[in-house]
Amino acid sequence: MSEILVLVEHAEGEVKKVTLELLTLARTLGSPAAVWAGPGITAEAKARLAEYGADKIYVAGSADLVDHVVAPKAELLAQLVAAASPAAVLVAATAEGKEVAGRLAVKTDSGVITDAVGLGEGFVADQSIFGGGVNVRAKVRRGTPIVAVRPNSTAPVAAAGAGVEEEVTVALSDSARAARVVERVKQEKGARPELTEAAIVVSGGRGVGSAENFSVIEELADSLGAAVGASRAATDAGWYPHQFQVGQTGKTVSPQLYIAAGISGAIQHRAGMQTAKTIVAINKDPEAPIFELADYGVVGDLHQVVPQLTDEIKKR
Ligand code: FAD
């Protein structure tokens, strides 16, 4: 069976959920081969990759792969594409993953599809484009298909792969070392799931009214085990940190459930959330554009509706 390379996203030795999703997807199309870039792979990480179907685990342990910005990962993958002739390369459609995908496409003279929300036979991808305004089916017709898949597009399902490890020595160009990481600032992890990986996201907008009022959004999120998001109006007002902004100039999320409270549904916000499987909108204005895309809508004051919802959920 043809090999499908999957670039592993990892932090502090742990494999991120999106990688398990990509391995699950890769299994439907060929034989998954995980590519670990950087030092510090643990026995647990290898076991996790094999548990989710990695038949092969390429381990490139050079510190250069993480000490320099993005380019070395693209060179590593280009080297593996040349050596292993995989049927496709899958990366997560994160900010870094998309940049790796673009660089890799140039290096391998291949086509790239970003923001895929599905991938089927013949590597035909469902893709969300133009800021999420249009969904298309796309297929790479040149070189090795490189597909950046959005987190939460596939539910991760375990199914053991052979997990055969192969060490890789990467030969980096000088230009790949041009941009060096000078500092890493650790973000407080907190108890909530990471925004782009969360299965449920509860977001608040200008309708929330103040930084203090964001506690109602957080309480609902916590009752559901969800991440908290915010519209740009809320982050620009300083009510919630920018790192939680959802939208065109914020993060793209694709959860199973997205709850938008006090958010009008501007195109720039939609761009970051409209591929969510189920969308619930809470807004006091029945004409708010968010209702056009919501699966369920509640017309009402979020300061009444959200606490009631939280109480109901807590009872269950
Ligand atoms: P508003 O549009 O002001 O909507 C507030 C909503 O809350 C209204 O619908 C109102 O009816 C409702 N409301 C008020 N009070 C209550 C209440 N008590 N209960 C229930 N509902 C209530 N925006 C983003 O979100 N993300 C981005 O990444 C982003 N990028 C942008 C990039 C560019 C280049 C530009 C030009 C804009 C961008 N924006 C982005 C901004 C975007 O255009 C909107 O201005 C923004 O999304 C509006 O945020 P909002 O829905 O919270 O506020």
mmCIF file with all atom_site columns, N, CA, C and O and ligand atoms in Angstrom, residues 205-207 231-233 245-250 262-266 268-269 282-285 288 300-303, ligand 1:
data_model
loop_
_atom_site.group_PDB
_atom_site.id
_atom_site.type_symbol
_atom_site.label_atom_id
_atom_site.label_alt_id
_atom_site.label_comp_id
_atom_site.label_asym_id
_atom_site.label_entity_id
_atom_site.label_seq_id
_atom_site.pdbx_PDB_ins_code
_atom_site.Cartn_x
_atom_site.Cartn_y
_atom_site.Cartn_z
_atom_site.occupancy
_atom_site.B_iso_or_equiv
_atom_site.pdbx_formal_charge
_atom_site.auth_seq_id
_atom_site.auth_comp_id
_atom_site.auth_asym_id
_atom_site.auth_atom_id
_atom_site.pdbx_PDB_model_num
ATOM   1   N N   . GLY A 1 205 ? -19.062 37.677 21.897 1.00 0.00 ? 205 GLY A N   1
ATOM   2   C CA  . GLY A 1 205 ? -18.774 38.846 21.078 1.00 0.00 ? 205 GLY A CA  1
ATOM   3   C C   . GLY A 1 205 ? -19.076 40.135 21.811 1.00 0.00 ? 205 GLY A C   1
ATOM   4   O O   . GLY A 1 205 ? -19.148 40.163 23.050 1.00 0.00 ? 205 GLY A O   1
ATOM   5   N N   . ARG A 1 206 ? -19.297 41.192 21.041 1.00 0.00 ? 206 ARG A N   1
ATOM   6   C CA  . ARG A 1 206 ? -19.544 42.511 21.636 1.00 0.00 ? 206 ARG A CA  1
ATOM   7   C C   . ARG A 1 206 ? -20.758 42.477 22.561 1.00 0.00 ? 206 ARG A C   1
ATOM   8   O O   . ARG A 1 206 ? -20.842 43.217 23.528 1.00 0.00 ? 206 ARG A O   1
ATOM   9   N N   . GLY A 1 207 ? -21.700 41.585 22.229 1.00 0.00 ? 207 GLY A N   1
ATOM   10  C CA  . GLY A 1 207 ? -22.907 41.482 23.051 1.00 0.00 ? 207 GLY A CA  1
ATOM   11  C C   . GLY A 1 207 ? -22.626 41.075 24.491 1.00 0.00 ? 207 GLY A C   1
ATOM   12  O O   . GLY A 1 207 ? -23.470 41.269 25.370 1.00 0.00 ? 207 GLY A O   1
ATOM   13  N N   . SER A 1 231 ? -14.985 37.088 19.455 1.00 0.00 ? 231 SER A N   1
ATOM   14  C CA  . SER A 1 231 ? -14.951 37.818 18.190 1.00 0.00 ? 231 SER A CA  1
ATOM   15  C C   . SER A 1 231 ? -13.882 38.903 18.292 1.00 0.00 ? 231 SER A C   1
ATOM   16  O O   . SER A 1 231 ? -13.396 39.222 19.387 1.00 0.00 ? 231 SER A O   1
ATOM   17  N N   . ARG A 1 232 ? -13.559 39.481 17.165 1.00 0.00 ? 232 ARG A N   1
ATOM   18  C CA  . ARG A 1 232 ? -12.533 40.538 17.184 1.00 0.00 ? 232 ARG A CA  1
ATOM   19  C C   . ARG A 1 232 ? -13.021 41.767 17.950 1.00 0.00 ? 232 ARG A C   1
ATOM   20  O O   . ARG A 1 232 ? -12.224 42.453 18.597 1.00 0.00 ? 232 ARG A O   1
ATOM   21  N N   . ALA A 1 233 ? -14.338 42.020 17.878 1.00 0.00 ? 233 ALA A N   1
ATOM   22  C CA  . ALA A 1 233 ? -14.857 43.162 18.637 1.00 0.00 ? 233 ALA A CA  1
ATOM   23  C C   . ALA A 1 233 ? -14.533 42.979 20.117 1.00 0.00 ? 233 ALA A C   1
ATOM   24  O O   . ALA A 1 233 ? -14.160 43.932 20.804 1.00 0.00 ? 233 ALA A O   1
ATOM   25  N N   . GLN A 1 245 ? -9.055  34.904 19.638 1.00 0.00 ? 245 GLN A N   1
ATOM   26  C CA  . GLN A 1 245 ? -9.908  35.455 18.569 1.00 0.00 ? 245 GLN A CA  1
ATOM   27  C C   . GLN A 1 245 ? -10.144 34.418 17.471 1.00 0.00 ? 245 GLN A C   1
ATOM   28  O O   . GLN A 1 245 ? -9.217  33.788 16.980 1.00 0.00 ? 245 GLN A O   1
ATOM   29  N N   . VAL A 1 246 ? -11.407 34.288 17.101 1.00 0.00 ? 246 VAL A N   1
ATOM   30  C CA  . VAL A 1 246 ? -11.789 33.368 16.019 1.00 0.00 ? 246 VAL A CA  1
ATOM   31  C C   . VAL A 1 246 ? -12.114 34.204 14.792 1.00 0.00 ? 246 VAL A C   1
ATOM   32  O O   . VAL A 1 246 ? -12.832 35.197 14.882 1.00 0.00 ? 246 VAL A O   1
ATOM   33  N N   . GLY A 1 247 ? -11.594 33.803 13.647 1.00 0.00 ? 247 GLY A N   1
ATOM   34  C CA  . GLY A 1 247 ? -11.939 34.522 12.417 1.00 0.00 ? 247 GLY A CA  1
ATOM   35  C C   . GLY A 1 247 ? -10.780 34.662 11.469 1.00 0.00 ? 247 GLY A C   1
ATOM   36  O O   . GLY A 1 247 ? -9.722  34.069 11.664 1.00 0.00 ? 247 GLY A O   1
ATOM   37  N N   . GLN A 1 248 ? -11.020 35.470 10.466 1.00 0.00 ? 248 GLN A N   1
ATOM   38  C CA  . GLN A 1 248 ? -10.064 35.646 9.369  1.00 0.00 ? 248 GLN A CA  1
ATOM   39  C C   . GLN A 1 248 ? -8.679  36.055 9.871  1.00 0.00 ? 248 GLN A C   1
ATOM   40  O O   . GLN A 1 248 ? -7.672  35.577 9.380  1.00 0.00 ? 248 GLN A O   1
ATOM   41  N N   . THR A 1 249 ? -8.649  36.958 10.831 1.00 0.00 ? 249 THR A N   1
ATOM   42  C CA  . THR A 1 249 ? -7.356  37.398 11.362 1.00 0.00 ? 249 THR A CA  1
ATOM   43  C C   . THR A 1 249 ? -7.099  36.783 12.739 1.00 0.00 ? 249 THR A C   1
ATOM   44  O O   . THR A 1 249 ? -6.200  37.221 13.455 1.00 0.00 ? 249 THR A O   1
ATOM   45  N N   . GLY A 1 250 ? -7.869  35.775 13.068 1.00 0.00 ? 250 GLY A N   1
ATOM   46  C CA  . GLY A 1 250 ? -7.671  35.057 14.324 1.00 0.00 ? 250 GLY A CA  1
ATOM   47  C C   . GLY A 1 250 ? -7.456  33.584 14.015 1.00 0.00 ? 250 GLY A C   1
ATOM   48  O O   . GLY A 1 250 ? -6.837  33.237 13.016 1.00 0.00 ? 250 GLY A O   1
ATOM   49  N N   . GLY A 1 262 ? -23.825 36.588 21.402 1.00 0.00 ? 262 GLY A N   1
ATOM   50  C CA  . GLY A 1 262 ? -23.605 38.035 21.239 1.00 0.00 ? 262 GLY A CA  1
ATOM   51  C C   . GLY A 1 262 ? -22.642 38.351 20.118 1.00 0.00 ? 262 GLY A C   1
ATOM   52  O O   . GLY A 1 262 ? -21.890 39.318 20.186 1.00 0.00 ? 262 GLY A O   1
ATOM   53  N N   . ILE A 1 263 ? -22.688 37.526 19.076 1.00 0.00 ? 263 ILE A N   1
ATOM   54  C CA  . ILE A 1 263 ? -21.825 37.714 17.895 1.00 0.00 ? 263 ILE A CA  1
ATOM   55  C C   . ILE A 1 263 ? -22.738 37.895 16.683 1.00 0.00 ? 263 ILE A C   1
ATOM   56  O O   . ILE A 1 263 ? -23.649 37.089 16.467 1.00 0.00 ? 263 ILE A O   1
ATOM   57  N N   . SER A 1 264 ? -22.483 38.950 15.883 1.00 0.00 ? 264 SER A N   1
ATOM   58  C CA  . SER A 1 264 ? -23.411 39.248 14.781 1.00 0.00 ? 264 SER A CA  1
ATOM   59  C C   . SER A 1 264 ? -23.260 38.292 13.602 1.00 0.00 ? 264 SER A C   1
ATOM   60  O O   . SER A 1 264 ? -24.222 38.041 12.879 1.00 0.00 ? 264 SER A O   1
ATOM   61  N N   . GLY A 1 265 ? -22.036 37.776 13.399 1.00 0.00 ? 265 GLY A N   1
ATOM   62  C CA  . GLY A 1 265 ? -21.820 36.864 12.272 1.00 0.00 ? 265 GLY A CA  1
ATOM   63  C C   . GLY A 1 265 ? -21.245 37.555 11.055 1.00 0.00 ? 265 GLY A C   1
ATOM   64  O O   . GLY A 1 265 ? -21.582 37.222 9.913  1.00 0.00 ? 265 GLY A O   1
ATOM   65  N N   . ALA A 1 266 ? -20.339 38.506 11.288 1.00 0.00 ? 266 ALA A N   1
ATOM   66  C CA  . ALA A 1 266 ? -19.664 39.183 10.171 1.00 0.00 ? 266 ALA A CA  1
ATOM   67  C C   . ALA A 1 266 ? -18.844 38.157 9.382  1.00 0.00 ? 266 ALA A C   1
ATOM   68  O O   . ALA A 1 266 ? -18.400 37.154 9.944  1.00 0.00 ? 266 ALA A O   1
ATOM   69  N N   . GLN A 1 268 ? -15.918 38.115 8.372  1.00 0.00 ? 268 GLN A N   1
ATOM   70  C CA  . GLN A 1 268 ? -14.568 37.830 8.890  1.00 0.00 ? 268 GLN A CA  1
ATOM   71  C C   . GLN A 1 268 ? -14.625 36.882 10.085 1.00 0.00 ? 268 GLN A C   1
ATOM   72  O O   . GLN A 1 268 ? -13.673 36.162 10.346 1.00 0.00 ? 268 GLN A O   1
ATOM   73  N N   . HIS A 1 269 ? -15.715 36.908 10.834 1.00 0.00 ? 269 HIS A N   1
ATOM   74  C CA  . HIS A 1 269 ? -15.849 35.948 11.940 1.00 0.00 ? 269 HIS A CA  1
ATOM   75  C C   . HIS A 1 269 ? -16.212 34.570 11.378 1.00 0.00 ? 269 HIS A C   1
ATOM   76  O O   . HIS A 1 269 ? -15.616 33.567 11.762 1.00 0.00 ? 269 HIS A O   1
ATOM   77  N N   . ILE A 1 282 ? -26.791 32.610 19.839 1.00 0.00 ? 282 ILE A N   1
ATOM   78  C CA  . ILE A 1 282 ? -27.634 33.273 20.844 1.00 0.00 ? 282 ILE A CA  1
ATOM   79  C C   . ILE A 1 282 ? -27.464 34.766 20.603 1.00 0.00 ? 282 ILE A C   1
ATOM   80  O O   . ILE A 1 282 ? -26.356 35.296 20.718 1.00 0.00 ? 282 ILE A O   1
ATOM   81  N N   . ASN A 1 283 ? -28.537 35.417 20.208 1.00 0.00 ? 283 ASN A N   1
ATOM   82  C CA  . ASN A 1 283 ? -28.432 36.843 19.858 1.00 0.00 ? 283 ASN A CA  1
ATOM   83  C C   . ASN A 1 283 ? -29.784 37.499 20.090 1.00 0.00 ? 283 ASN A C   1
ATOM   84  O O   . ASN A 1 283 ? -30.832 36.903 19.805 1.00 0.00 ? 283 ASN A O   1
ATOM   85  N N   . LYS A 1 284 ? -29.776 38.714 20.590 1.00 0.00 ? 284 LYS A N   1
ATOM   86  C CA  . LYS A 1 284 ? -31.065 39.359 20.880 1.00 0.00 ? 284 LYS A CA  1
ATOM   87  C C   . LYS A 1 284 ? -31.707 39.950 19.629 1.00 0.00 ? 284 LYS A C   1
ATOM   88  O O   . LYS A 1 284 ? -32.877 40.308 19.653 1.00 0.00 ? 284 LYS A O   1
ATOM   89  N N   . ASP A 1 285 ? -30.938 40.036 18.549 1.00 0.00 ? 285 ASP A N   1
ATOM   90  C CA  . ASP A 1 285 ? -31.470 40.599 17.296 1.00 0.00 ? 285 ASP A CA  1
ATOM   91  C C   . ASP A 1 285 ? -31.848 39.452 16.340 1.00 0.00 ? 285 ASP A C   1
ATOM   92  O O   . ASP A 1 285 ? -30.984 38.757 15.830 1.00 0.00 ? 285 ASP A O   1
ATOM   93  N N   . ALA A 1 288 ? -29.956 39.181 13.068 1.00 0.00 ? 288 ALA A N   1
ATOM   94  C CA  . ALA A 1 288 ? -28.486 39.060 13.054 1.00 0.00 ? 288 ALA A CA  1
ATOM   95  C C   . ALA A 1 288 ? -28.058 38.023 12.007 1.00 0.00 ? 288 ALA A C   1
ATOM   96  O O   . ALA A 1 288 ? -28.639 36.930 11.932 1.00 0.00 ? 288 ALA A O   1
ATOM   97  N N   . GLY A 1 300 ? -32.603 36.083 22.125 1.00 0.00 ? 300 GLY A N   1
ATOM   98  C CA  . GLY A 1 300 ? -32.758 36.509 23.516 1.00 0.00 ? 300 GLY A CA  1
ATOM   99  C C   . GLY A 1 300 ? -31.496 37.142 24.033 1.00 0.00 ? 300 GLY A C   1
ATOM   100 O O   . GLY A 1 300 ? -30.468 37.173 23.346 1.00 0.00 ? 300 GLY A O   1
ATOM   101 N N   . ASP A 1 301 ? -31.599 37.643 25.270 1.00 0.00 ? 301 ASP A N   1
ATOM   102 C CA  . ASP A 1 301 ? -30.461 38.291 25.916 1.00 0.00 ? 301 ASP A CA  1
ATOM   103 C C   . ASP A 1 301 ? -29.525 37.198 26.447 1.00 0.00 ? 301 ASP A C   1
ATOM   104 O O   . ASP A 1 301 ? -29.935 36.360 27.261 1.00 0.00 ? 301 ASP A O   1
ATOM   105 N N   . LEU A 1 302 ? -28.297 37.227 25.985 1.00 0.00 ? 302 LEU A N   1
ATOM   106 C CA  . LEU A 1 302 ? -27.359 36.158 26.378 1.00 0.00 ? 302 LEU A CA  1
ATOM   107 C C   . LEU A 1 302 ? -27.142 36.125 27.887 1.00 0.00 ? 302 LEU A C   1
ATOM   108 O O   . LEU A 1 302 ? -26.833 35.074 28.453 1.00 0.00 ? 302 LEU A O   1
ATOM   109 N N   . HIS A 1 303 ? -27.321 37.263 28.548 1.00 0.00 ? 303 HIS A N   1
ATOM   110 C CA  . HIS A 1 303 ? -27.100 37.283 29.998 1.00 0.00 ? 303 HIS A CA  1
ATOM   111 C C   . HIS A 1 303 ? -28.184 36.508 30.744 1.00 0.00 ? 303 HIS A C   1
ATOM   112 O O   . HIS A 1 303 ? -27.997 36.141 31.898 1.00 0.00 ? 303 HIS A O   1
HETATM 113 P P1  . FAD B 2 .   ? -21.048 43.159 16.534 1.00 0.00 ? 1   FAD B P1  1
HETATM 114 O O1  . FAD B 2 .   ? -21.014 43.049 15.078 1.00 0.00 ? 1   FAD B O1  1
HETATM 115 O O2  . FAD B 2 .   ? -21.166 44.502 17.138 1.00 0.00 ? 1   FAD B O2  1
HETATM 116 O O3  . FAD B 2 .   ? -22.254 42.248 17.011 1.00 0.00 ? 1   FAD B O3  1
HETATM 117 C C1  . FAD B 2 .   ? -22.653 42.134 18.347 1.00 0.00 ? 1   FAD B C1  1
HETATM 118 C C2  . FAD B 2 .   ? -23.896 41.276 18.354 1.00 0.00 ? 1   FAD B C2  1
HETATM 119 O O4  . FAD B 2 .   ? -24.283 41.039 19.676 1.00 0.00 ? 1   FAD B O4  1
HETATM 120 C C3  . FAD B 2 .   ? -25.087 41.925 17.640 1.00 0.00 ? 1   FAD B C3  1
HETATM 121 O O5  . FAD B 2 .   ? -25.610 41.016 16.676 1.00 0.00 ? 1   FAD B O5  1
HETATM 122 C C4  . FAD B 2 .   ? -26.095 42.176 18.765 1.00 0.00 ? 1   FAD B C4  1
HETATM 123 O O6  . FAD B 2 .   ? -27.427 41.981 18.340 1.00 0.00 ? 1   FAD B O6  1
HETATM 124 C C5  . FAD B 2 .   ? -25.699 41.112 19.765 1.00 0.00 ? 1   FAD B C5  1
HETATM 125 N N1  . FAD B 2 .   ? -26.009 41.457 21.155 1.00 0.00 ? 1   FAD B N1  1
HETATM 126 C C6  . FAD B 2 .   ? -25.778 42.623 21.796 1.00 0.00 ? 1   FAD B C6  1
HETATM 127 N N2  . FAD B 2 .   ? -26.132 42.510 23.091 1.00 0.00 ? 1   FAD B N2  1
HETATM 128 C C7  . FAD B 2 .   ? -26.617 41.256 23.242 1.00 0.00 ? 1   FAD B C7  1
HETATM 129 C C8  . FAD B 2 .   ? -27.140 40.537 24.363 1.00 0.00 ? 1   FAD B C8  1
HETATM 130 N N3  . FAD B 2 .   ? -27.228 41.100 25.579 1.00 0.00 ? 1   FAD B N3  1
HETATM 131 N N4  . FAD B 2 .   ? -27.540 39.275 24.162 1.00 0.00 ? 1   FAD B N4  1
HETATM 132 C C9  . FAD B 2 .   ? -27.460 38.682 22.941 1.00 0.00 ? 1   FAD B C9  1
HETATM 133 N N5  . FAD B 2 .   ? -26.966 39.307 21.869 1.00 0.00 ? 1   FAD B N5  1
HETATM 134 C C10 . FAD B 2 .   ? -26.543 40.586 22.014 1.00 0.00 ? 1   FAD B C10 1
HETATM 135 N N6  . FAD B 2 .   ? -13.946 39.715 13.384 1.00 0.00 ? 1   FAD B N6  1
HETATM 136 C C11 . FAD B 2 .   ? -13.776 38.541 14.024 1.00 0.00 ? 1   FAD B C11 1
HETATM 137 O O7  . FAD B 2 .   ? -14.603 38.136 14.841 1.00 0.00 ? 1   FAD B O7  1
HETATM 138 N N7  . FAD B 2 .   ? -12.653 37.791 13.759 1.00 0.00 ? 1   FAD B N7  1
HETATM 139 C C12 . FAD B 2 .   ? -11.707 38.162 12.892 1.00 0.00 ? 1   FAD B C12 1
HETATM 140 O O8  . FAD B 2 .   ? -10.715 37.448 12.729 1.00 0.00 ? 1   FAD B O8  1
HETATM 141 C C13 . FAD B 2 .   ? -11.882 39.394 12.194 1.00 0.00 ? 1   FAD B C13 1
HETATM 142 N N8  . FAD B 2 .   ? -10.989 39.801 11.280 1.00 0.00 ? 1   FAD B N8  1
HETATM 143 C C14 . FAD B 2 .   ? -11.229 40.964 10.581 1.00 0.00 ? 1   FAD B C14 1
HETATM 144 C C15 . FAD B 2 .   ? -10.359 41.337 9.571  1.00 0.00 ? 1   FAD B C15 1
HETATM 145 C C16 . FAD B 2 .   ? -10.579 42.492 8.853  1.00 0.00 ? 1   FAD B C16 1
HETATM 146 C C17 . FAD B 2 .   ? -9.624  42.861 7.764  1.00 0.00 ? 1   FAD B C17 1
HETATM 147 C C18 . FAD B 2 .   ? -11.709 43.290 9.160  1.00 0.00 ? 1   FAD B C18 1
HETATM 148 C C19 . FAD B 2 .   ? -11.975 44.535 8.362  1.00 0.00 ? 1   FAD B C19 1
HETATM 149 C C20 . FAD B 2 .   ? -12.575 42.930 10.146 1.00 0.00 ? 1   FAD B C20 1
HETATM 150 C C21 . FAD B 2 .   ? -12.356 41.770 10.894 1.00 0.00 ? 1   FAD B C21 1
HETATM 151 N N9  . FAD B 2 .   ? -13.212 41.365 11.908 1.00 0.00 ? 1   FAD B N9  1
HETATM 152 C C22 . FAD B 2 .   ? -13.024 40.160 12.507 1.00 0.00 ? 1   FAD B C22 1
HETATM 153 C C23 . FAD B 2 .   ? -14.270 42.252 12.412 1.00 0.00 ? 1   FAD B C23 1
HETATM 154 C C24 . FAD B 2 .   ? -15.653 41.924 11.875 1.00 0.00 ? 1   FAD B C24 1
HETATM 155 O O9  . FAD B 2 .   ? -15.862 42.642 10.669 1.00 0.00 ? 1   FAD B O9  1
HETATM 156 C C25 . FAD B 2 .   ? -16.720 42.359 12.884 1.00 0.00 ? 1   FAD B C25 1
HETATM 157 O O10 . FAD B 2 .   ? -16.559 43.732 13.167 1.00 0.00 ? 1   FAD B O10 1
HETATM 158 C C26 . FAD B 2 .   ? -16.679 41.589 14.208 1.00 0.00 ? 1   FAD B C26 1
HETATM 159 O O11 . FAD B 2 .   ? -16.671 40.191 13.948 1.00 0.00 ? 1   FAD B O11 1
HETATM 160 C C27 . FAD B 2 .   ? -17.904 41.951 15.024 1.00 0.00 ? 1   FAD B C27 1
HETATM 161 O O12 . FAD B 2 .   ? -17.830 41.300 16.255 1.00 0.00 ? 1   FAD B O12 1
HETATM 162 P P2  . FAD B 2 .   ? -19.174 41.018 17.031 1.00 0.00 ? 1   FAD B P2  1
HETATM 163 O O13 . FAD B 2 .   ? -20.074 40.150 16.221 1.00 0.00 ? 1   FAD B O13 1
HETATM 164 O O14 . FAD B 2 .   ? -18.814 40.562 18.388 1.00 0.00 ? 1   FAD B O14 1
HETATM 165 O O15 . FAD B 2 .   ? -19.784 42.495 17.224 1.00 0.00 ? 1   FAD B O15 1
#
